[in-house]
PDB file of C-alpha atoms in Angstrom:
ATOM      1  CA  UNK D 280     219.669  89.010 -43.061  1.00 41.00           C
ATOM      2  CA  UNK D 281     218.817  85.324 -43.411  1.00 42.00           C
ATOM      3  CA  UNK D 282     217.985  84.442 -47.022  1.00 48.00           C
ATOM      4  CA  UNK D 283     214.776  82.402 -46.904  1.00 41.00           C
ATOM      5  CA  UNK D 284     215.710  80.969 -50.291  1.00 43.00           C
ATOM      6  CA  UNK D 285     218.540  79.084 -48.575  1.00 60.00           C
ATOM      7  CA  UNK D 286     217.589  75.428 -48.664  1.00 82.00           C
ATOM      8  CA  UNK D 287     217.486  73.958 -45.183  1.00 86.00           C
ATOM      9  CA  UNK D 288     216.204  70.568 -44.182  1.00 89.00           C
ATOM     10  CA  UNK D 289     213.306  70.465 -41.733  1.00 90.00           C
ATOM     11  CA  UNK D 290     215.716  69.480 -38.945  1.00 90.00           C
ATOM     12  CA  UNK D 291     218.110  72.297 -39.804  1.00 90.00           C
ATOM     13  CA  UNK D 292     215.268  74.833 -39.762  1.00 90.00           C
ATOM     14  CA  UNK D 293     214.107  73.469 -36.391  1.00 93.00           C
ATOM     15  CA  UNK D 294     217.644  73.847 -35.028  1.00 92.00           C
ATOM     16  CA  UNK D 295     217.931  77.399 -36.364  1.00 89.00           C
ATOM     17  CA  UNK D 296     214.610  78.322 -34.741  1.00 91.00           C
ATOM     18  CA  UNK D 297     215.774  76.730 -31.477  1.00 91.00           C
ATOM     19  CA  UNK D 298     219.026  78.728 -31.520  1.00 89.00           C
ATOM     20  CA  UNK D 299     217.136  81.998 -32.000  1.00 84.00           C
ATOM     21  CA  UNK D 300     214.565  81.228 -29.298  1.00 87.00           C
ATOM     22  CA  UNK D 301     217.177  80.068 -26.785  1.00 84.00           C
ATOM     23  CA  UNK D 302     219.256  83.213 -27.359  1.00 78.00           C
ATOM     24  CA  UNK D 303     216.207  85.460 -26.906  1.00 75.00           C
ATOM     25  CA  UNK D 304     215.183  83.750 -23.680  1.00 75.00           C
ATOM     26  CA  UNK D 305     218.619  83.257 -22.089  1.00 74.00           C
ATOM     27  CA  UNK D 306     220.871  85.931 -23.598  1.00 70.00           C
ATOM     28  CA  UNK D 307     223.365  83.261 -24.676  1.00 74.00           C
ATOM     29  CA  UNK D 308     223.504  80.475 -27.238  1.00 80.00           C
ATOM     30  CA  UNK D 309     222.802  76.886 -26.108  1.00 85.00           C
ATOM     31  CA  UNK D 310     225.718  74.540 -25.569  1.00 83.00           C
ATOM     32  CA  UNK D 311     226.071  71.410 -27.695  1.00 86.00           C
ATOM     33  CA  UNK D 312     224.835  69.438 -24.683  1.00 87.00           C
ATOM     34  CA  UNK D 313     221.703  71.636 -24.535  1.00 89.00           C
ATOM     35  CA  UNK D 314     221.118  70.961 -28.239  1.00 91.00           C
ATOM     36  CA  UNK D 315     221.672  67.231 -27.748  1.00 92.00           C
ATOM     37  CA  UNK D 316     219.116  67.095 -24.926  1.00 92.00           C
ATOM     38  CA  UNK D 317     216.515  69.217 -26.741  1.00 93.00           C
ATOM     39  CA  UNK D 318     216.561  67.177 -29.948  1.00 94.00           C
ATOM     40  CA  UNK D 319     217.362  63.795 -28.421  1.00 93.00           C
ATOM     41  CA  UNK D 320     220.565  63.361 -30.390  1.00 92.00           C
ATOM     42  CA  UNK D 321     222.661  60.327 -29.475  1.00 91.00           C
ATOM     43  CA  UNK D 322     225.753  62.445 -28.747  1.00 90.00           C
ATOM     44  CA  UNK D 323     227.154  65.976 -28.673  1.00 88.00           C
ATOM     45  CA  UNK D 324     229.027  65.058 -31.857  1.00 90.00           C
ATOM     46  CA  UNK D 325     225.679  64.788 -33.649  1.00 90.00           C
ATOM     47  CA  UNK D 326     224.759  68.274 -32.414  1.00 89.00           C
ATOM     48  CA  UNK D 327     228.092  69.586 -33.685  1.00 87.00           C
ATOM     49  CA  UNK D 328     227.450  68.011 -37.093  1.00 91.00           C
ATOM     50  CA  UNK D 329     224.148  69.859 -37.412  1.00 89.00           C
ATOM     51  CA  UNK D 330     225.803  73.142 -36.397  1.00 89.00           C
ATOM     52  CA  UNK D 331     228.505  72.612 -39.005  1.00 87.00           C
ATOM     53  CA  UNK D 332     225.810  72.041 -41.630  1.00 90.00           C
ATOM     54  CA  UNK D 333     224.148  75.358 -40.732  1.00 89.00           C
ATOM     55  CA  UNK D 334     227.526  77.077 -40.873  1.00 87.00           C
ATOM     56  CA  UNK D 335     228.229  75.695 -44.357  1.00 88.00           C
ATOM     57  CA  UNK D 336     224.906  77.132 -45.528  1.00 87.00           C
ATOM     58  CA  UNK D 337     225.882  80.536 -44.140  1.00 84.00           C
ATOM     59  CA  UNK D 338     223.044  80.976 -41.638  1.00 85.00           C
ATOM     60  CA  UNK D 339     225.291  80.906 -38.560  1.00 84.00           C
ATOM     61  CA  UNK D 340     228.943  81.564 -37.819  1.00 79.00           C
ATOM     62  CA  UNK D 341     230.933  79.574 -35.276  1.00 75.00           C
ATOM     63  CA  UNK D 342     234.245  79.988 -33.480  1.00 66.00           C
ATOM     64  CA  UNK D 343     236.249  76.769 -33.023  1.00 60.00           C
ATOM     65  CA  UNK D 344     236.961  75.478 -29.507  1.00 54.00           C
ATOM     66  CA  UNK D 345     234.225  77.626 -27.916  1.00 56.00           C
ATOM     67  CA  UNK D 346     231.164  75.780 -26.732  1.00 55.00           C
ATOM     68  CA  UNK D 347     228.612  78.584 -27.176  1.00 61.00           C
ATOM     69  CA  UNK D 348     230.271  80.896 -29.690  1.00 68.00           C
ATOM     70  CA  UNK D 349     227.560  80.885 -32.358  1.00 77.00           C
ATOM     71  CA  UNK D 350     226.388  84.154 -33.933  1.00 70.00           C
ATOM     72  CA  UNK D 351     224.007  85.066 -36.715  1.00 72.00           C
ATOM     73  CA  UNK D 352     225.575  86.865 -39.707  1.00 69.00           C
ATOM     74  CA  UNK D 353     222.959  89.647 -39.554  1.00 64.00           C
ATOM     75  CA  UNK D 354     224.059  90.435 -35.997  1.00 62.00           C
ATOM     76  CA  UNK D 355     227.647  90.847 -37.189  1.00 55.00           C
ATOM     77  CA  UNK D 356     226.504  93.167 -39.971  1.00 54.00           C
ATOM     78  CA  UNK D 357     224.676  95.601 -37.716  1.00 51.00           C
ATOM     79  CA  UNK D 358     226.933  95.673 -34.679  1.00 54.00           C
ATOM     80  CA  UNK D 359     230.467  95.174 -33.451  1.00 66.00           C
ATOM     81  CA  UNK D 360     230.200  91.799 -31.778  1.00 69.00           C
ATOM     82  CA  UNK D 361     232.825  90.332 -29.472  1.00 75.00           C
ATOM     83  CA  UNK D 362     232.847  87.114 -27.468  1.00 78.00           C
ATOM     84  CA  UNK D 363     233.279  87.410 -23.719  1.00 83.00           C
ATOM     85  CA  UNK D 364     233.673  84.468 -21.340  1.00 83.00           C
ATOM     86  CA  UNK D 365     230.588  83.262 -19.525  1.00 85.00           C
ATOM     87  CA  UNK D 366     231.312  81.997 -16.031  1.00 83.00           C
ATOM     88  CA  UNK D 367     228.964  80.200 -13.682  1.00 80.00           C
ATOM     89  CA  UNK D 368     226.718  81.618 -10.990  1.00 84.00           C
ATOM     90  CA  UNK D 369     227.568  84.438  -8.618  1.00 86.00           C
ATOM     91  CA  UNK D 370     225.669  84.724  -5.325  1.00 82.00           C
ATOM     92  CA  UNK D 371     223.513  87.808  -4.914  1.00 78.00           C
ATOM     93  CA  UNK D 372     222.810  86.749  -1.382  1.00 67.00           C
ATOM     94  CA  UNK D 373     225.299  85.571   1.201  1.00 67.00           C
ATOM     95  CA  UNK D 374     228.859  85.293  -0.039  1.00 65.00           C
ATOM     96  CA  UNK D 375     229.776  81.807  -1.211  1.00 61.00           C
ATOM     97  CA  UNK D 376     233.083  79.971  -1.474  1.00 56.00           C
ATOM     98  CA  UNK D 377     233.131  78.686  -5.027  1.00 54.00           C
ATOM     99  CA  UNK D 378     235.536  78.479  -7.919  1.00 55.00           C
ATOM    100  CA  UNK D 379     234.461  80.207 -11.117  1.00 56.00           C
ATOM    101  CA  UNK D 380     235.077  78.222 -14.282  1.00 57.00           C
ATOM    102  CA  UNK D 381     234.286  79.319 -17.817  1.00 58.00           C
ATOM    103  CA  UNK D 382     231.106  77.891 -19.344  1.00 66.00           C
ATOM    104  CA  UNK D 383     231.639  78.917 -22.947  1.00 70.00           C
ATOM    105  CA  UNK D 384     231.202  82.490 -24.140  1.00 76.00           C
ATOM    106  CA  UNK D 385     228.518  85.033 -24.962  1.00 77.00           C
ATOM    107  CA  UNK D 386     228.467  87.311 -28.037  1.00 75.00           C
ATOM    108  CA  UNK D 387     227.753  90.954 -27.158  1.00 76.00           C
ATOM    109  CA  UNK D 388     227.531  94.261 -29.006  1.00 72.00           C
ATOM    110  CA  UNK D 389     230.283  96.310 -27.351  1.00 71.00           C
ATOM    111  CA  UNK D 390     228.913  99.668 -28.510  1.00 67.00           C
ATOM    112  CA  UNK D 391     225.439  99.061 -27.111  1.00 67.00           C
ATOM    113  CA  UNK D 392     226.937  98.044 -23.758  1.00 70.00           C
ATOM    114  CA  UNK D 393     229.372 100.960 -23.724  1.00 70.00           C
ATOM    115  CA  UNK D 394     232.421  98.692 -23.673  1.00 73.00           C
ATOM    116  CA  UNK D 395     235.640  99.224 -25.578  1.00 70.00           C
ATOM    117  CA  UNK D 396     236.741  96.361 -27.799  1.00 67.00           C
ATOM    118  CA  UNK D 397     239.810  95.912 -25.573  1.00 71.00           C
ATOM    119  CA  UNK D 398     237.788  95.820 -22.329  1.00 78.00           C
ATOM    120  CA  UNK D 399     238.415  92.840 -20.075  1.00 86.00           C
ATOM    121  CA  UNK D 400     234.774  91.841 -19.776  1.00 87.00           C
ATOM    122  CA  UNK D 401     233.008  88.694 -18.590  1.00 89.00           C
ATOM    123  CA  UNK D 402     229.481  87.502 -17.813  1.00 90.00           C
ATOM    124  CA  UNK D 403     227.954  85.834 -14.762  1.00 91.00           C
ATOM    125  CA  UNK D 404     224.519  84.494 -13.906  1.00 90.00           C
ATOM    126  CA  UNK D 405     222.986  85.824 -10.707  1.00 93.00           C
ATOM    127  CA  UNK D 406     221.773  83.536  -7.918  1.00 91.00           C
ATOM    128  CA  UNK D 407     219.802  85.027  -5.036  1.00 92.00           C
ATOM    129  CA  UNK D 408     217.785  88.140  -4.247  1.00 93.00           C
ATOM    130  CA  UNK D 409     220.064  90.405  -2.233  1.00 94.00           C
ATOM    131  CA  UNK D 410     220.238  92.933  -5.116  1.00 95.00           C
ATOM    132  CA  UNK D 411     216.529  93.189  -5.984  1.00 94.00           C
ATOM    133  CA  UNK D 412     216.509  96.840  -4.873  1.00 94.00           C
ATOM    134  CA  UNK D 413     218.847  97.515  -7.803  1.00 94.00           C
ATOM    135  CA  UNK D 414     216.499  95.551 -10.113  1.00 92.00           C
ATOM    136  CA  UNK D 415     218.902  92.584 -10.284  1.00 94.00           C
ATOM    137  CA  UNK D 416     216.953  89.361  -9.855  1.00 92.00           C
ATOM    138  CA  UNK D 417     217.699  85.680  -9.474  1.00 91.00           C
ATOM    139  CA  UNK D 418     218.482  84.218 -12.903  1.00 89.00           C
ATOM    140  CA  UNK D 419     219.587  87.492 -14.515  1.00 91.00           C
ATOM    141  CA  UNK D 420     222.906  87.717 -16.319  1.00 90.00           C
ATOM    142  CA  UNK D 421     225.331  90.548 -15.564  1.00 92.00           C
ATOM    143  CA  UNK D 422     228.115  91.810 -17.815  1.00 91.00           C
ATOM    144  CA  UNK D 423     231.127  93.058 -15.865  1.00 92.00           C
ATOM    145  CA  UNK D 424     234.409  94.751 -16.721  1.00 91.00           C
ATOM    146  CA  UNK D 425     237.647  94.172 -14.818  1.00 91.00           C
ATOM    147  CA  UNK D 426     238.555  97.693 -13.717  1.00 92.00           C
ATOM    148  CA  UNK D 427     238.902  99.858 -10.613  1.00 92.00           C
ATOM    149  CA  UNK D 428     235.535 100.472  -8.939  1.00 95.00           C
ATOM    150  CA  UNK D 429     234.095 103.786  -7.867  1.00 94.00           C
ATOM    151  CA  UNK D 430     231.913 104.165  -4.772  1.00 95.00           C
ATOM    152  CA  UNK D 431     228.355 102.935  -5.428  1.00 94.00           C
ATOM    153  CA  UNK D 432     229.391 100.731  -8.354  1.00 96.00           C
ATOM    154  CA  UNK D 433     227.840  97.254  -8.356  1.00 96.00           C
ATOM    155  CA  UNK D 434     230.688  94.770  -8.318  1.00 96.00           C
ATOM    156  CA  UNK D 435     231.610  91.114  -8.336  1.00 95.00           C
ATOM    157  CA  UNK D 436     233.906  90.756  -5.362  1.00 94.00           C
ATOM    158  CA  UNK D 437     236.024  88.249  -3.521  1.00 93.00           C
ATOM    159  CA  UNK D 438     235.612  89.009   0.177  1.00 93.00           C
ATOM    160  CA  UNK D 439     237.695  86.945   2.577  1.00 92.00           C
ATOM    161  CA  UNK D 440     237.860  84.154   0.015  1.00 89.00           C
ATOM    162  CA  UNK D 441     234.148  84.121  -0.894  1.00 90.00           C
ATOM    163  CA  UNK D 442     232.445  85.567  -3.981  1.00 92.00           C
ATOM    164  CA  UNK D 443     229.386  87.815  -4.138  1.00 94.00           C
ATOM    165  CA  UNK D 444     227.624  90.521  -6.166  1.00 95.00           C
ATOM    166  CA  UNK D 445     227.037  93.694  -4.143  1.00 96.00           C
ATOM    167  CA  UNK D 446     227.303  97.494  -4.176  1.00 96.00           C
ATOM    168  CA  UNK D 447     230.790  98.827  -3.407  1.00 97.00           C
ATOM    169  CA  UNK D 448     230.933 101.571  -0.772  1.00 97.00           C
ATOM    170  CA  UNK D 449     233.576 103.324   1.328  1.00 95.00           C
ATOM    171  CA  UNK D 450     232.932 104.642   4.835  1.00 93.00           C
ATOM    172  CA  UNK D 451     235.581 106.429   6.882  1.00 91.00           C
ATOM    173  CA  UNK D 452     238.213 105.226   4.450  1.00 92.00           C
ATOM    174  CA  UNK D 453     237.185 101.565   4.739  1.00 94.00           C
ATOM    175  CA  UNK D 454     235.585  99.707   1.800  1.00 96.00           C
ATOM    176  CA  UNK D 455     232.637  97.390   2.324  1.00 96.00           C
ATOM    177  CA  UNK D 456     229.837  95.741   0.348  1.00 97.00           C
ATOM    178  CA  UNK D 457     226.164  96.583   0.643  1.00 97.00           C
ATOM    179  CA  UNK D 458     223.144  94.535  -0.410  1.00 95.00           C
ATOM    180  CA  UNK D 459     220.117  96.149  -2.058  1.00 95.00           C
ATOM    181  CA  UNK D 460     217.714  94.180   0.100  1.00 95.00           C
ATOM    182  CA  UNK D 461     217.132  94.946   3.808  1.00 94.00           C
ATOM    183  CA  UNK D 462     217.017  91.221   4.592  1.00 94.00           C
ATOM    184  CA  UNK D 463     220.761  90.945   3.941  1.00 94.00           C
ATOM    185  CA  UNK D 464     223.546  92.527   6.039  1.00 93.00           C
ATOM    186  CA  UNK D 465     226.463  94.656   4.895  1.00 93.00           C
ATOM    187  CA  UNK D 466     229.652  92.694   4.279  1.00 95.00           C
ATOM    188  CA  UNK D 467     232.760  94.142   5.906  1.00 94.00           C
ATOM    189  CA  UNK D 468     236.022  92.411   5.003  1.00 94.00           C
ATOM    190  CA  UNK D 469     237.979  90.966   7.898  1.00 93.00           C
ATOM    191  CA  UNK D 470     241.145  90.488   5.862  1.00 92.00           C
ATOM    192  CA  UNK D 471     240.665  90.830   2.120  1.00 93.00           C
ATOM    193  CA  UNK D 472     238.409  92.493  -0.428  1.00 95.00           C
ATOM    194  CA  UNK D 473     239.243  92.033  -4.121  1.00 94.00           C
ATOM    195  CA  UNK D 474     237.035  93.589  -6.774  1.00 95.00           C
ATOM    196  CA  UNK D 475     236.863  91.195  -9.707  1.00 93.00           C
ATOM    197  CA  UNK D 476     234.652  93.263 -11.995  1.00 93.00           C
ATOM    198  CA  UNK D 477     232.351  96.288 -12.207  1.00 95.00           C
ATOM    199  CA  UNK D 478     228.860  95.735 -13.588  1.00 94.00           C
ATOM    200  CA  UNK D 479     228.260  97.338 -16.994  1.00 90.00           C
ATOM    201  CA  UNK D 480     225.002  95.766 -18.176  1.00 88.00           C
ATOM    202  CA  UNK D 481     222.133  93.486 -17.190  1.00 88.00           C
ATOM    203  CA  UNK D 482     220.489  90.838 -19.370  1.00 85.00           C
ATOM    204  CA  UNK D 483     217.114  89.475 -18.318  1.00 78.00           C
ATOM    205  CA  UNK D 484     215.473  86.361 -19.703  1.00 64.00           C
ATOM    206  CA  UNK D 485     212.417  87.279 -21.770  1.00 54.00           C
ATOM    207  CA  UNK D 486     209.169  86.139 -20.202  1.00 50.00           C
ATOM    208  CA  UNK D 487     210.546  85.818 -16.646  1.00 50.00           C
ATOM    209  CA  UNK D 488     208.979  87.700 -13.778  1.00 47.00           C
TER     210      UNK D 488
END
């Protein structure tokens, strides 16, 4: 646990409080750009300097070359934490042609999520309301594992070149994707359906409806 006898400057304590609050509300640590904006630092380098100062005092741990890979030592003590890549948004609505690029990483407890340490897992933020019947809302974050899906699994899929989050089903030997909202149609592949990951967990921002 954090030793309150550790001497932090007022700014360092404010940054530590911000890191904890941001993680609680978003399920992921803020990027250096988020920190720069919040505190009005002149550059991301200034934000990095403050993070390094907290690391030297032992109240956070960082992984080099990863924008969001900050963890609290007490989290490492009570759980097996691994970093998984955080990608951008995935449509939970109509499929969208977009390229997914990594936006840092997120630290997760693999045992709590039921993942093996060797699992090929990744995280995505949800955009849209086509999966509200499965209690997946706009702005939620989903943790997925790259593995073969079973019927009725919720999956991130590439269907005819476009990405979406839907339920995977098979009818008369043909796979298709189903929304959990009657306002959205089933998606039947014309040429290609590639399952990119199977949903394993859901993270919801605290305080959101």
